[in-house]
mmCIF file of C-alpha atoms in Angstrom:
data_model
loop_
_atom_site.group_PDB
_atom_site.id
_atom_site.type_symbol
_atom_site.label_atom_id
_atom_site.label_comp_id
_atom_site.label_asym_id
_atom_site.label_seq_id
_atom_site.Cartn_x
_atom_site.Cartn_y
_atom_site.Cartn_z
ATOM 1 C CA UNK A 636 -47.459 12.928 -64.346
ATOM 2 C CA UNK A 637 -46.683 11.687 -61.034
ATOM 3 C CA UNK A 638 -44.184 11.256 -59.086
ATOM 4 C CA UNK A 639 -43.088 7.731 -57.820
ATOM 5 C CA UNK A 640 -43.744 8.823 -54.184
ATOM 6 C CA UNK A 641 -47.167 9.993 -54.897
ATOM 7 C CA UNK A 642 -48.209 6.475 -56.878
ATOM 8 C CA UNK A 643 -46.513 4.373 -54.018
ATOM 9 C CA UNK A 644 -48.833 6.636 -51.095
ATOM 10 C CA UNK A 645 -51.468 6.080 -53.253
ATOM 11 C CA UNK A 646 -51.246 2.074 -53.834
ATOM 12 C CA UNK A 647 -49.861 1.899 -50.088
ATOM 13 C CA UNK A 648 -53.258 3.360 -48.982
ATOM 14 C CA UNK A 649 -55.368 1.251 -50.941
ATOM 15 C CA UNK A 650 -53.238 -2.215 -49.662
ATOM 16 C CA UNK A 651 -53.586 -0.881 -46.686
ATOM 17 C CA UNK A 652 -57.786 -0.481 -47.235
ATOM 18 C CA UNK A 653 -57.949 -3.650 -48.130
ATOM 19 C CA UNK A 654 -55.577 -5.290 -45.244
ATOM 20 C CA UNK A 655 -57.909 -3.395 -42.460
ATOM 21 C CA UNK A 656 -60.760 -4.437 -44.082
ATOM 22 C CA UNK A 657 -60.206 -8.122 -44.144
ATOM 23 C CA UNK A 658 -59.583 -7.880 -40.641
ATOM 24 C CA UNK A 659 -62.836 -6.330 -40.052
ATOM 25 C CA UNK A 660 -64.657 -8.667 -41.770
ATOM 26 C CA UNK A 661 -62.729 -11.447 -40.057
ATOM 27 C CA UNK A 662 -63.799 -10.249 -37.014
ATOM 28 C CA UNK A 663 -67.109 -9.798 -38.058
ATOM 29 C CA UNK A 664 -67.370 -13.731 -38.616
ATOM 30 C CA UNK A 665 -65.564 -14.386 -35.734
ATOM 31 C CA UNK A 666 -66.463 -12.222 -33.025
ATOM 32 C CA UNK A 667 -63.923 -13.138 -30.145
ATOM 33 C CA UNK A 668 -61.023 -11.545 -32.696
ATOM 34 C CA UNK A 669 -62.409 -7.914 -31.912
ATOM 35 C CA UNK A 670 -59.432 -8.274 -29.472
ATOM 36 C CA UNK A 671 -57.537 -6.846 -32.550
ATOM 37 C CA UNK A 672 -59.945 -4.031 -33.192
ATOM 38 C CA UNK A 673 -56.933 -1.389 -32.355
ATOM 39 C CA UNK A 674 -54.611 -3.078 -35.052
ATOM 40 C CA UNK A 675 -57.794 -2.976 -37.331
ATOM 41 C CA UNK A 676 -58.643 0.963 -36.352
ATOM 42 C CA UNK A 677 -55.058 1.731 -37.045
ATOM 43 C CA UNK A 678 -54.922 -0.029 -40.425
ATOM 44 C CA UNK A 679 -57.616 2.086 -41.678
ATOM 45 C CA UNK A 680 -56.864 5.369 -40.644
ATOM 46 C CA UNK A 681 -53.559 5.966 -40.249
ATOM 47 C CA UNK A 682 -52.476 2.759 -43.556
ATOM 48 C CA UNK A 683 -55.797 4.301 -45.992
ATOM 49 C CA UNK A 684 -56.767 7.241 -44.387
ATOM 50 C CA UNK A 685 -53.685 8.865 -44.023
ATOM 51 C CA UNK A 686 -51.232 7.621 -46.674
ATOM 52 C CA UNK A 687 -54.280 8.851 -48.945
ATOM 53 C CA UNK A 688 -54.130 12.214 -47.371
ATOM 54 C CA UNK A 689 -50.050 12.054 -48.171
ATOM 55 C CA UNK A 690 -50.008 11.024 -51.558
ATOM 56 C CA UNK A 691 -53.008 13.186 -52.257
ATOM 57 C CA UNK A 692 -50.970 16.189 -50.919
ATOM 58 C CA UNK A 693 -48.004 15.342 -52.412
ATOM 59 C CA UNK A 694 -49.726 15.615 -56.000
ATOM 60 C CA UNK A 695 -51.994 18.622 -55.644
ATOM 61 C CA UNK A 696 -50.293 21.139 -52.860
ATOM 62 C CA UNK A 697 -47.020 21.959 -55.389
ATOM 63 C CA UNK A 698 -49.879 22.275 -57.789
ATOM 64 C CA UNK A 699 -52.442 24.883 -56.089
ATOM 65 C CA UNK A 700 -49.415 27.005 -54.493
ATOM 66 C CA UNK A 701 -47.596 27.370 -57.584
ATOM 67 C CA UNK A 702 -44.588 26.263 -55.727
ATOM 68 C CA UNK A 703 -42.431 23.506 -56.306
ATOM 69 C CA UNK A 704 -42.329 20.245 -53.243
ATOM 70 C CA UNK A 705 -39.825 21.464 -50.690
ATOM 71 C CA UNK A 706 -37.959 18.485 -50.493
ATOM 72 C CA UNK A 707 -38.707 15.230 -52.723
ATOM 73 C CA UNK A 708 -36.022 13.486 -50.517
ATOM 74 C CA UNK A 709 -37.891 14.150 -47.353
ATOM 75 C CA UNK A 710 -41.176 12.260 -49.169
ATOM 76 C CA UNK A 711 -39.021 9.223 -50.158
ATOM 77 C CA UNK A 712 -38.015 9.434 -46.507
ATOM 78 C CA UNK A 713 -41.546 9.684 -45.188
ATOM 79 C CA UNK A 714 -42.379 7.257 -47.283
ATOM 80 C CA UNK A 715 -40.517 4.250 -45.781
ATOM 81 C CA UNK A 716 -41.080 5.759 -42.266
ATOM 82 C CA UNK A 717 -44.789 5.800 -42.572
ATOM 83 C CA UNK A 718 -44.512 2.168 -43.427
ATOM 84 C CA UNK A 719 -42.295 0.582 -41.545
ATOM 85 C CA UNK A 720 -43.798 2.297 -38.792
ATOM 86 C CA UNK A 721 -47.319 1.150 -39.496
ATOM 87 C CA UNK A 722 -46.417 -2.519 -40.020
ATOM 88 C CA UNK A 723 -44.760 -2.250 -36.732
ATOM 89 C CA UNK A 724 -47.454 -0.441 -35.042
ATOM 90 C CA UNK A 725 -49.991 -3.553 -36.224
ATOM 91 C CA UNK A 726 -47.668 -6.253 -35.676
ATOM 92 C CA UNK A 727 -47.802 -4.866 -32.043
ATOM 93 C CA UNK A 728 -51.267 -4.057 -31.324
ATOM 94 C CA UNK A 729 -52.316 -7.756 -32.880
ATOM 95 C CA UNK A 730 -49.406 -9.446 -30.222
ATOM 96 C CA UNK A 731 -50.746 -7.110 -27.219
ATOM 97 C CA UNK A 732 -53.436 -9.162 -26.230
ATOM 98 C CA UNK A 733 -51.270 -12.241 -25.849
ATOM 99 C CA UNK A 734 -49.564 -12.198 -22.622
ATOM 100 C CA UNK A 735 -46.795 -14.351 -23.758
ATOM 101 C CA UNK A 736 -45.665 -11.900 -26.034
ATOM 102 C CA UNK A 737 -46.954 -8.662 -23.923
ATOM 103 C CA UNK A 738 -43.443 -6.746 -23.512
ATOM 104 C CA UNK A 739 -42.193 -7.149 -26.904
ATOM 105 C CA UNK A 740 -45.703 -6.359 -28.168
ATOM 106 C CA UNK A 741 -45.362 -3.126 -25.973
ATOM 107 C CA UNK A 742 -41.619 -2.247 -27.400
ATOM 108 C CA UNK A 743 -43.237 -2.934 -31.064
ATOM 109 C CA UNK A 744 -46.204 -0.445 -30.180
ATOM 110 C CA UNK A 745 -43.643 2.225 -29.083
ATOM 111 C CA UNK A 746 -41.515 1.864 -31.985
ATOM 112 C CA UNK A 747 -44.471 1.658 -34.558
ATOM 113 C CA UNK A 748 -45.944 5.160 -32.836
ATOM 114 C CA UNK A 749 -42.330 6.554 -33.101
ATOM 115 C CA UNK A 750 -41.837 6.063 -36.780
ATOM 116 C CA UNK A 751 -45.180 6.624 -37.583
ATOM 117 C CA UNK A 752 -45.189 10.316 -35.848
ATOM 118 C CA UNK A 753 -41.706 10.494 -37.191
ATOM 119 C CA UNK A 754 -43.156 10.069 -40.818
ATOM 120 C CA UNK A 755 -46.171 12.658 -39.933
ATOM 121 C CA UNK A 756 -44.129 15.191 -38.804
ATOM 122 C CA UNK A 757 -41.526 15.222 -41.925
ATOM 123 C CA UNK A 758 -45.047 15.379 -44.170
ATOM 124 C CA UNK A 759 -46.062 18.727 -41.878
ATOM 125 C CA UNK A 760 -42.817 19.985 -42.582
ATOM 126 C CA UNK A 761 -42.636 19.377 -46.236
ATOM 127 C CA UNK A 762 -45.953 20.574 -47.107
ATOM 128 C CA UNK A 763 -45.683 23.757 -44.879
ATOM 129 C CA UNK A 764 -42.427 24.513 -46.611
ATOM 130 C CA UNK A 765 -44.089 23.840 -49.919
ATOM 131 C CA UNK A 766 -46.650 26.038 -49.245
ATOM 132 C CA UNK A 767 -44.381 28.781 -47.968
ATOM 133 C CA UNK A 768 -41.584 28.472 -50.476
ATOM 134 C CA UNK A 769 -40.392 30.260 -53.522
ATOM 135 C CA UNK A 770 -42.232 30.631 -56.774
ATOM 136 C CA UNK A 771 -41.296 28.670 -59.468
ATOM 137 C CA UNK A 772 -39.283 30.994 -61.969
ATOM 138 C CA UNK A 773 -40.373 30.811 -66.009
ATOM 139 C CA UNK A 774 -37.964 32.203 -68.798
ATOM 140 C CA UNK A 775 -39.323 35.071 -70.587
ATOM 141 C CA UNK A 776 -38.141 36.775 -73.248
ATOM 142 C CA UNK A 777 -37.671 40.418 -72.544
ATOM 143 C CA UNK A 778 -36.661 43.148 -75.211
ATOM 144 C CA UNK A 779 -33.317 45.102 -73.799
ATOM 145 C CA UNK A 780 -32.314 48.676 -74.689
ATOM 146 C CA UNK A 781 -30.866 48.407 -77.925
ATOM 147 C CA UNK A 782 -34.246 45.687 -79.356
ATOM 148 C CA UNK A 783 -31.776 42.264 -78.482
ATOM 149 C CA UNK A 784 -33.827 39.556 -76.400
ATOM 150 C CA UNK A 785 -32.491 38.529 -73.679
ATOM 151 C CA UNK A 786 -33.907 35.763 -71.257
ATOM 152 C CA UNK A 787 -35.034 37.437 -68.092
ATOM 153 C CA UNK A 788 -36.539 35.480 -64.920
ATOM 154 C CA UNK A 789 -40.083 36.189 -63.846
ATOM 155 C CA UNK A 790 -42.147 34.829 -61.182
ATOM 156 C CA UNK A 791 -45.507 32.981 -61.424
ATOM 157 C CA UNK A 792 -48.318 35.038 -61.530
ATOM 158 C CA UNK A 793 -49.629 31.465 -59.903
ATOM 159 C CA UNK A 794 -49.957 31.261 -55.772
#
């Protein structure tokens, strides 16, 4: 099963894929909109590219190291950041070319690249504290002295 954060990286990615690619293929038909080629780069790698690599991560990483996600908070988090931050980032680099609307363009850009580095470096942290953290624990039974079970705690043989 997945968890909501991993689904909503996932489907992010692929709106994402298809948002950069209609702009490609918009400026493909009409060649004087490759002014927007930067909002179109940005789209793909850091809206599909990217958010694929997160959700991706999210899902398998807890899963290969045997260990559960650090912090499920910090991927909600991430999450939003990414987002917001990307959706900024584009609406920027689409009004940069427009002179009229240069310096806010320039303020969106700058917030956009904050968030969006914001939201990469809480999925560095996450992940690297995934992969360094603590085994998950399984109850075992275990026989005591005088032949009564008791339920002892036993790490993964896993990671």
């Amino acid at each position: 099963m997945m968890d909501w954060f991993v689904k909503a990286f996932l489907k992010a990615s692929l709106a994402w894929l298809a948002a950069g690619v209609s702009l490609g293929l918009a400026m493909a038909i009409h060649p004087t909109w490759a002014i927007y080629r930067t909002a179109h780069l940005h789209m793909n790698l850091l809206g599909f590219v990217a958010m694929m690599i997160f959700g991706v991560a999210y899902h398998v990483i807890p899963r290969f190291t045997g260990h559960p996600l650090h912090s499920r908070r910090l991927a909600n988090v991430q999450w939003w950041l990414a987002n917001v931050g990307l959706l900024t980032f584009v609406a920027g680099f689409v009004w940069l070319p427009h002179a009229m609307f240069a310096t806010r363009a320039r303020v969106l850009v700058g917030v956009g690249g904050v968030l969006s580095a914001a939201a990469a470096y809480l999925f560095v942290y996450n992940i690297w504290r995934t992969i360094d953290g603590a085994p998950k624990t399984s109850a075992a039974p275990v026989k005591a002295a005088n032949s009564t079970p008791v339920i002892a705690l036993r790490r993964s043989q896993g990671g």
